[in-house]
Coordinates of C-alpha atoms in Angstrom, one line a residue:
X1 CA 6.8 14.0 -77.1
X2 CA 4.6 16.3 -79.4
X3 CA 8.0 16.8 -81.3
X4 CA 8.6 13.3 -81.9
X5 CA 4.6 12.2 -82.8
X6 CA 5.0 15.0 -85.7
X7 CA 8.3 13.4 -87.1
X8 CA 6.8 10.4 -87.1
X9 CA 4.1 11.8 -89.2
X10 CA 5.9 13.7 -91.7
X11 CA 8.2 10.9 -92.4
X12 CA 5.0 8.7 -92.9
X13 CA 3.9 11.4 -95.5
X14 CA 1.5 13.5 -93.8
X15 CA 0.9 16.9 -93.7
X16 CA 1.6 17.9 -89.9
X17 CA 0.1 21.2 -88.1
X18 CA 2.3 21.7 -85.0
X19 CA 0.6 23.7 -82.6
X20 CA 2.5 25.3 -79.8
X21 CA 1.9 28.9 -77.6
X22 CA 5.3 29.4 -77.7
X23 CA 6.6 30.1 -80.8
X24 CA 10.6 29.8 -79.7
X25 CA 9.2 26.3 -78.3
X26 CA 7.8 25.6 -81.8
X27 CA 11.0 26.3 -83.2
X28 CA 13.2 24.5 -80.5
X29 CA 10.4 21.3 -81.8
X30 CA 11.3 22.1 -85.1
X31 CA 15.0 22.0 -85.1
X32 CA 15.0 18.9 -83.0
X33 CA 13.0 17.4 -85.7
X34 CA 15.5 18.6 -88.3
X35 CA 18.6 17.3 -86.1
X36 CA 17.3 13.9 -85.8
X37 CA 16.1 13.6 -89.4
X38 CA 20.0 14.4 -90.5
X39 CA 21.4 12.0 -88.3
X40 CA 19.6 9.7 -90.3
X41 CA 20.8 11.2 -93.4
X42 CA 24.6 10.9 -91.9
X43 CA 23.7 7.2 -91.0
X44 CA 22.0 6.5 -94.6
X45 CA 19.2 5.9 -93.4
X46 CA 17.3 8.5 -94.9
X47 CA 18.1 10.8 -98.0
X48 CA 18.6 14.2 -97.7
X49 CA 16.0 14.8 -100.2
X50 CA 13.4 12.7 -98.2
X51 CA 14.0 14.1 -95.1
X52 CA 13.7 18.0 -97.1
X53 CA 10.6 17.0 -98.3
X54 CA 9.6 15.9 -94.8
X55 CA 10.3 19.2 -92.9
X56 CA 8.5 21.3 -95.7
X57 CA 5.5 19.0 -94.4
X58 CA 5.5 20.1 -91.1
X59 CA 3.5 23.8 -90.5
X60 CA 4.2 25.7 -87.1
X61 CA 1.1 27.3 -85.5
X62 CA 0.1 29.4 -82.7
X63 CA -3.7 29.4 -82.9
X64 CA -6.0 26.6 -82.0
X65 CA -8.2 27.5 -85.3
X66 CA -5.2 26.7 -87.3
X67 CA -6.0 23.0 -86.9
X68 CA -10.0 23.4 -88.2
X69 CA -9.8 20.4 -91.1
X70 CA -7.2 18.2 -89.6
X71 CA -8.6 14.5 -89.8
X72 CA -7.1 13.6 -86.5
X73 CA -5.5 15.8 -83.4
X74 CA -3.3 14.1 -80.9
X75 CA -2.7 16.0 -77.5
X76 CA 0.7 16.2 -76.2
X77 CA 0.5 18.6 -73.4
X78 CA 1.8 18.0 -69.1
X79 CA -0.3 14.9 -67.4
X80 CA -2.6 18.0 -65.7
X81 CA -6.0 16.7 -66.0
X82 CA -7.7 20.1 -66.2
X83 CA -4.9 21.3 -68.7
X84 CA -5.4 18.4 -70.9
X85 CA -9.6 19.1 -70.4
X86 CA -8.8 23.0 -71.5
X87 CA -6.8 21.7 -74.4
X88 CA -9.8 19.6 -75.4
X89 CA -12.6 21.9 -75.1
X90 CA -10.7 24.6 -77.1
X91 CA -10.3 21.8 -79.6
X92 CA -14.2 20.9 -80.1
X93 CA -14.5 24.4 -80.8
X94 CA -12.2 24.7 -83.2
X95 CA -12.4 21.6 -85.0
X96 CA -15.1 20.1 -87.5
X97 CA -17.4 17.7 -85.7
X98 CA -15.4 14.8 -88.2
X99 CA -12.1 15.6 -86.5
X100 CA -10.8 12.6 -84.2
X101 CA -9.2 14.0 -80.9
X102 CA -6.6 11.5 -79.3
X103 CA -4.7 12.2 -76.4
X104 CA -1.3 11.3 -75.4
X105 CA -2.0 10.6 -71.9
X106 CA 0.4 7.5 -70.2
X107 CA -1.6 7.5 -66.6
X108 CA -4.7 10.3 -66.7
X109 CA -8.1 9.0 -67.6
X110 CA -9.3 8.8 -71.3
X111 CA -13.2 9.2 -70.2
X112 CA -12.1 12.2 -67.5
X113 CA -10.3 14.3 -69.9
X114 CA -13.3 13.8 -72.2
X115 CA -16.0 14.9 -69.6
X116 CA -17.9 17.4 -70.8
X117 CA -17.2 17.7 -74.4
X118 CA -20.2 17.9 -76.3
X119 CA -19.3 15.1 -78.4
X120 CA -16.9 12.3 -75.8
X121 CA -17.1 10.0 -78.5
X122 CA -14.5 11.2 -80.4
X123 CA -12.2 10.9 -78.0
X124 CA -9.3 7.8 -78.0
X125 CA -6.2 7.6 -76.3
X126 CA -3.2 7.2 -78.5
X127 CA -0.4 6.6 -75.5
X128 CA 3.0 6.7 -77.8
X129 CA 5.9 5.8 -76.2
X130 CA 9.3 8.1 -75.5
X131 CA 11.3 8.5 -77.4
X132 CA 8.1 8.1 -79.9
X133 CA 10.1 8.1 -83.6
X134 CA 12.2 4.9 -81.5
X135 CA 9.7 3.3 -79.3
X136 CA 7.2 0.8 -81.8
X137 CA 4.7 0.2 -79.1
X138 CA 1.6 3.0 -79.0
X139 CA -1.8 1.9 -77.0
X140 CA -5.1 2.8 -78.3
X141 CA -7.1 3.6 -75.4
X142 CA -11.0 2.8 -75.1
X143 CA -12.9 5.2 -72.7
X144 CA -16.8 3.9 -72.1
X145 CA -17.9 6.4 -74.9
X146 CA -15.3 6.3 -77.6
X147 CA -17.2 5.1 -80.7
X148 CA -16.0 2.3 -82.7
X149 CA -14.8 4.3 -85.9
X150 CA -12.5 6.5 -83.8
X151 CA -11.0 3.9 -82.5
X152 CA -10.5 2.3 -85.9
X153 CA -9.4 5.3 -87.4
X154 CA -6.6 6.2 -84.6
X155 CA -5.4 2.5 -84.6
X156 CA -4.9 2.9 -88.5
X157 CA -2.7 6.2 -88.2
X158 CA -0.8 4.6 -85.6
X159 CA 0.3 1.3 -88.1
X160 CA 0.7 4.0 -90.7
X161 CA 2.9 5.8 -88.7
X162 CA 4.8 2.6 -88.6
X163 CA 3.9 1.7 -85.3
X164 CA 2.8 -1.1 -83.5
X165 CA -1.0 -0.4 -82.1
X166 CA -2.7 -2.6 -79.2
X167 CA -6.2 -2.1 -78.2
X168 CA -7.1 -1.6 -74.5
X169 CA -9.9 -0.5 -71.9
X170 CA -9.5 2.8 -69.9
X171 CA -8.4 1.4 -67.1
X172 CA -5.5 2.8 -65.0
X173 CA -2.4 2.5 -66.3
X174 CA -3.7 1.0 -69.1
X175 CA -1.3 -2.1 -70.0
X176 CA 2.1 -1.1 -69.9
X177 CA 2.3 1.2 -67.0
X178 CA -0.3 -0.5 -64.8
X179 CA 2.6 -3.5 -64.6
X180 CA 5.6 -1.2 -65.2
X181 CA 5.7 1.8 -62.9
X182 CA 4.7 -0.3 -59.6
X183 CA 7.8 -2.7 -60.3
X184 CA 10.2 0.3 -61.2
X185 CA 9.0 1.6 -57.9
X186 CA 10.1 -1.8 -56.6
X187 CA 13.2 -1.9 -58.0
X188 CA 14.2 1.7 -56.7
X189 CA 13.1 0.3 -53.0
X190 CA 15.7 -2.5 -53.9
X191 CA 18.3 -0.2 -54.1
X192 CA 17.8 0.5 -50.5
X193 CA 16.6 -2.6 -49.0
X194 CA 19.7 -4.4 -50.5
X195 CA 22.5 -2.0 -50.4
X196 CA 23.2 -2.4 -54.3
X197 CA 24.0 0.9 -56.4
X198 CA 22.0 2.1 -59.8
X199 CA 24.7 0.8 -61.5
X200 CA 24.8 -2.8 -60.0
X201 CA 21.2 -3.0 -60.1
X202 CA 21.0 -2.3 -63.9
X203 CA 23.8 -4.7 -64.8
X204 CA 21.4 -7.2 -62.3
X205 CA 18.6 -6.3 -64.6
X206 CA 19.9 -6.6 -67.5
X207 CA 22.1 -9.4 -67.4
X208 CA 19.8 -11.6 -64.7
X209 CA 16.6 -10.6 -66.5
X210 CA 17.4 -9.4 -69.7
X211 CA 16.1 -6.3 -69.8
X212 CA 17.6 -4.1 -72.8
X213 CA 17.9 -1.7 -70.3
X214 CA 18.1 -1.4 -66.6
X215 CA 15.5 0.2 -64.2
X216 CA 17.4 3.7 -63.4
X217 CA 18.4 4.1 -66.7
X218 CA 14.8 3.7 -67.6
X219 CA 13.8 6.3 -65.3
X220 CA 16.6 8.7 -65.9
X221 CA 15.4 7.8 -69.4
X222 CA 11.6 9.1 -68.8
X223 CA 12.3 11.5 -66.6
X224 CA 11.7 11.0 -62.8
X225 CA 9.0 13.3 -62.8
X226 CA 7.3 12.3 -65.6
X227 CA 7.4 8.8 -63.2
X228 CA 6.9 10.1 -59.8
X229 CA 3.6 12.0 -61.4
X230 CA 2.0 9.1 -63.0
X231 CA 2.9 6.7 -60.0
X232 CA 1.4 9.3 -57.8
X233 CA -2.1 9.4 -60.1
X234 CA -2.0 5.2 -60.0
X235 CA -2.2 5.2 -56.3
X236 CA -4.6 7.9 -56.0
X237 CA -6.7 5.8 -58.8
X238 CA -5.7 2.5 -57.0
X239 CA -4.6 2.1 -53.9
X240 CA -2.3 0.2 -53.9
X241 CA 0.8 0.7 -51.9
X242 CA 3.5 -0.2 -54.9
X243 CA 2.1 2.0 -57.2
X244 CA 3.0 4.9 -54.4
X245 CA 6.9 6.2 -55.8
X246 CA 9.7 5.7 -53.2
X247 CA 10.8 8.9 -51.4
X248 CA 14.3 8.4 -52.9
X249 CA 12.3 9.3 -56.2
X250 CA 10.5 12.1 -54.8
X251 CA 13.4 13.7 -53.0
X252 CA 15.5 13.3 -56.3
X253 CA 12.8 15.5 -58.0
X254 CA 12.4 17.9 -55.5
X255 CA 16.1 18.6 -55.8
X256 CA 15.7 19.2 -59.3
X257 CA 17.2 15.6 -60.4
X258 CA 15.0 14.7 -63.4
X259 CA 17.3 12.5 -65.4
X260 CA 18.5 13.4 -68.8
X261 CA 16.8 15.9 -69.3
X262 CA 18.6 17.7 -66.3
X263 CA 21.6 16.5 -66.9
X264 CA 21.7 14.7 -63.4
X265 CA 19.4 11.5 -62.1
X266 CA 20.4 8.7 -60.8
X267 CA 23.6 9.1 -63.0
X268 CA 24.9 12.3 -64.2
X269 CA 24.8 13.4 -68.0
X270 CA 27.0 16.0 -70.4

């Protein structure tokens, strides 16, 4: 995710710090940058002398001071509340007391991860969506303390990043995943309760309700535990039964089943 916010930016123009701990991670984030910029330069979608002035925008860094006079940080760390509040804390020390600090977050609460900061106010969701350079949707979150301006300012980098920003409250789930993940969790019971397979349920989805994309390739898509962890924080938040995930999802994760990104979900991947 951190990956694809910063090609966003540096194709929008913008000087980009990437900070990572690991600097064979950064580099993995940098390549993967560079591999998706040139398919767009094999499609002609891009120029090859656009897309070399965009990587030599993009700055790899390893120490949190590195990012002192950014304008705006966004966090793109795992949905851990007290690793995202770590992340934040180092980042008020480090940055000037200008600097907007927006979180990634899709399911973890914009007003928690702000709590004790010196300064919440600064703090805005910016929930982009995966794979961020092709999703258009980013939601720019409210928490009870988030002044106006920041707000403003985050929902302007998002349109400049050629997005498309909504404004919401800091409510579970926010908008998208307070209605999605209960009814993917749905749609995983169906393929119990009705004896259908992933792939018959998909073509059902697609075709009957014209998804663009059907429920398990959605999750294999996000990455089951990426789903099974934010379904888990909406039921602790809520309590409500459908936002609890199906133990078909949880025992696929235990086994190490993540989608894609493991090469194996609910359909397996070269």
């Amino acid at each position: 995710m951190g990956a694809g916010i910063a090609q966003l930016a540096i194709e929008a123009g913008l000087d980009t710090i990437g900070l990572e701990a690991d600097r064979g991670q950064a580099e993995a984030g940098r390549d993967r940058i560079a591999h998706f910029l040139t398919r767009k330069v094999e499609k002609g979608q891009l120029d090859p002398e656009a897309r070399d002035a965009a990587l030599a925008r993009l700055c790899l860094v390893s120490d949190v001071a590195e990012l002192g006079g950014c304008e705006l940080v966004i966090e793109a760390v795992f949905e851990e509340l007290g690793a995202k509040r770590a992340v934040f804390a180092s980042l008020e020390r480090a940055c000037g007391s200008g600097t907007v600090l927006a979180t990634n977050t899709s399911a973890l609460s914009v007003g928690a991860i702000a709590e004790g900061l010196d300064d919440p106010g600064r703090v805005v969701g910016m929930h982009f969506f995966n794979p961020a350079p092709l999703m258009p949707l980013v939601e720019i979150v409210r928490a009870e303390r988030t002044r106006d301006d920041v707000v403003e300012t985050a929902y302007a980098l998002a349109a400049r990043l050629g997005r498309r920003p909504v404004r919401c409250a800091d409510t579970p789930g926010f908008v998208v995943n307070r209605v999605l993940i209960p009814l993917l969790n749905d749609c995983v019971r169906v393929l119990d309760e009705a004896g259908v397979g992933p792939e018959d349920l998909d073509t059902a989805l697609t075709l009957g309700a014209g998804w663009p994309l059907g429920p398990c390739a959605l999750l294999d898509l996000v990455g089951l535990d990426v789903h099974v962890h934010a379904s888990e924080t909406l039921h602790a938040a809520l309590g409500e039964e459908r936002m609890a995930p199906p133990a078909r999802l949880v025992e696929l994760v235990q086994a190490g089943k993540l989608g894609r990104k493991s090469g194996e979900g609910f359909y397996s991947y070269d």
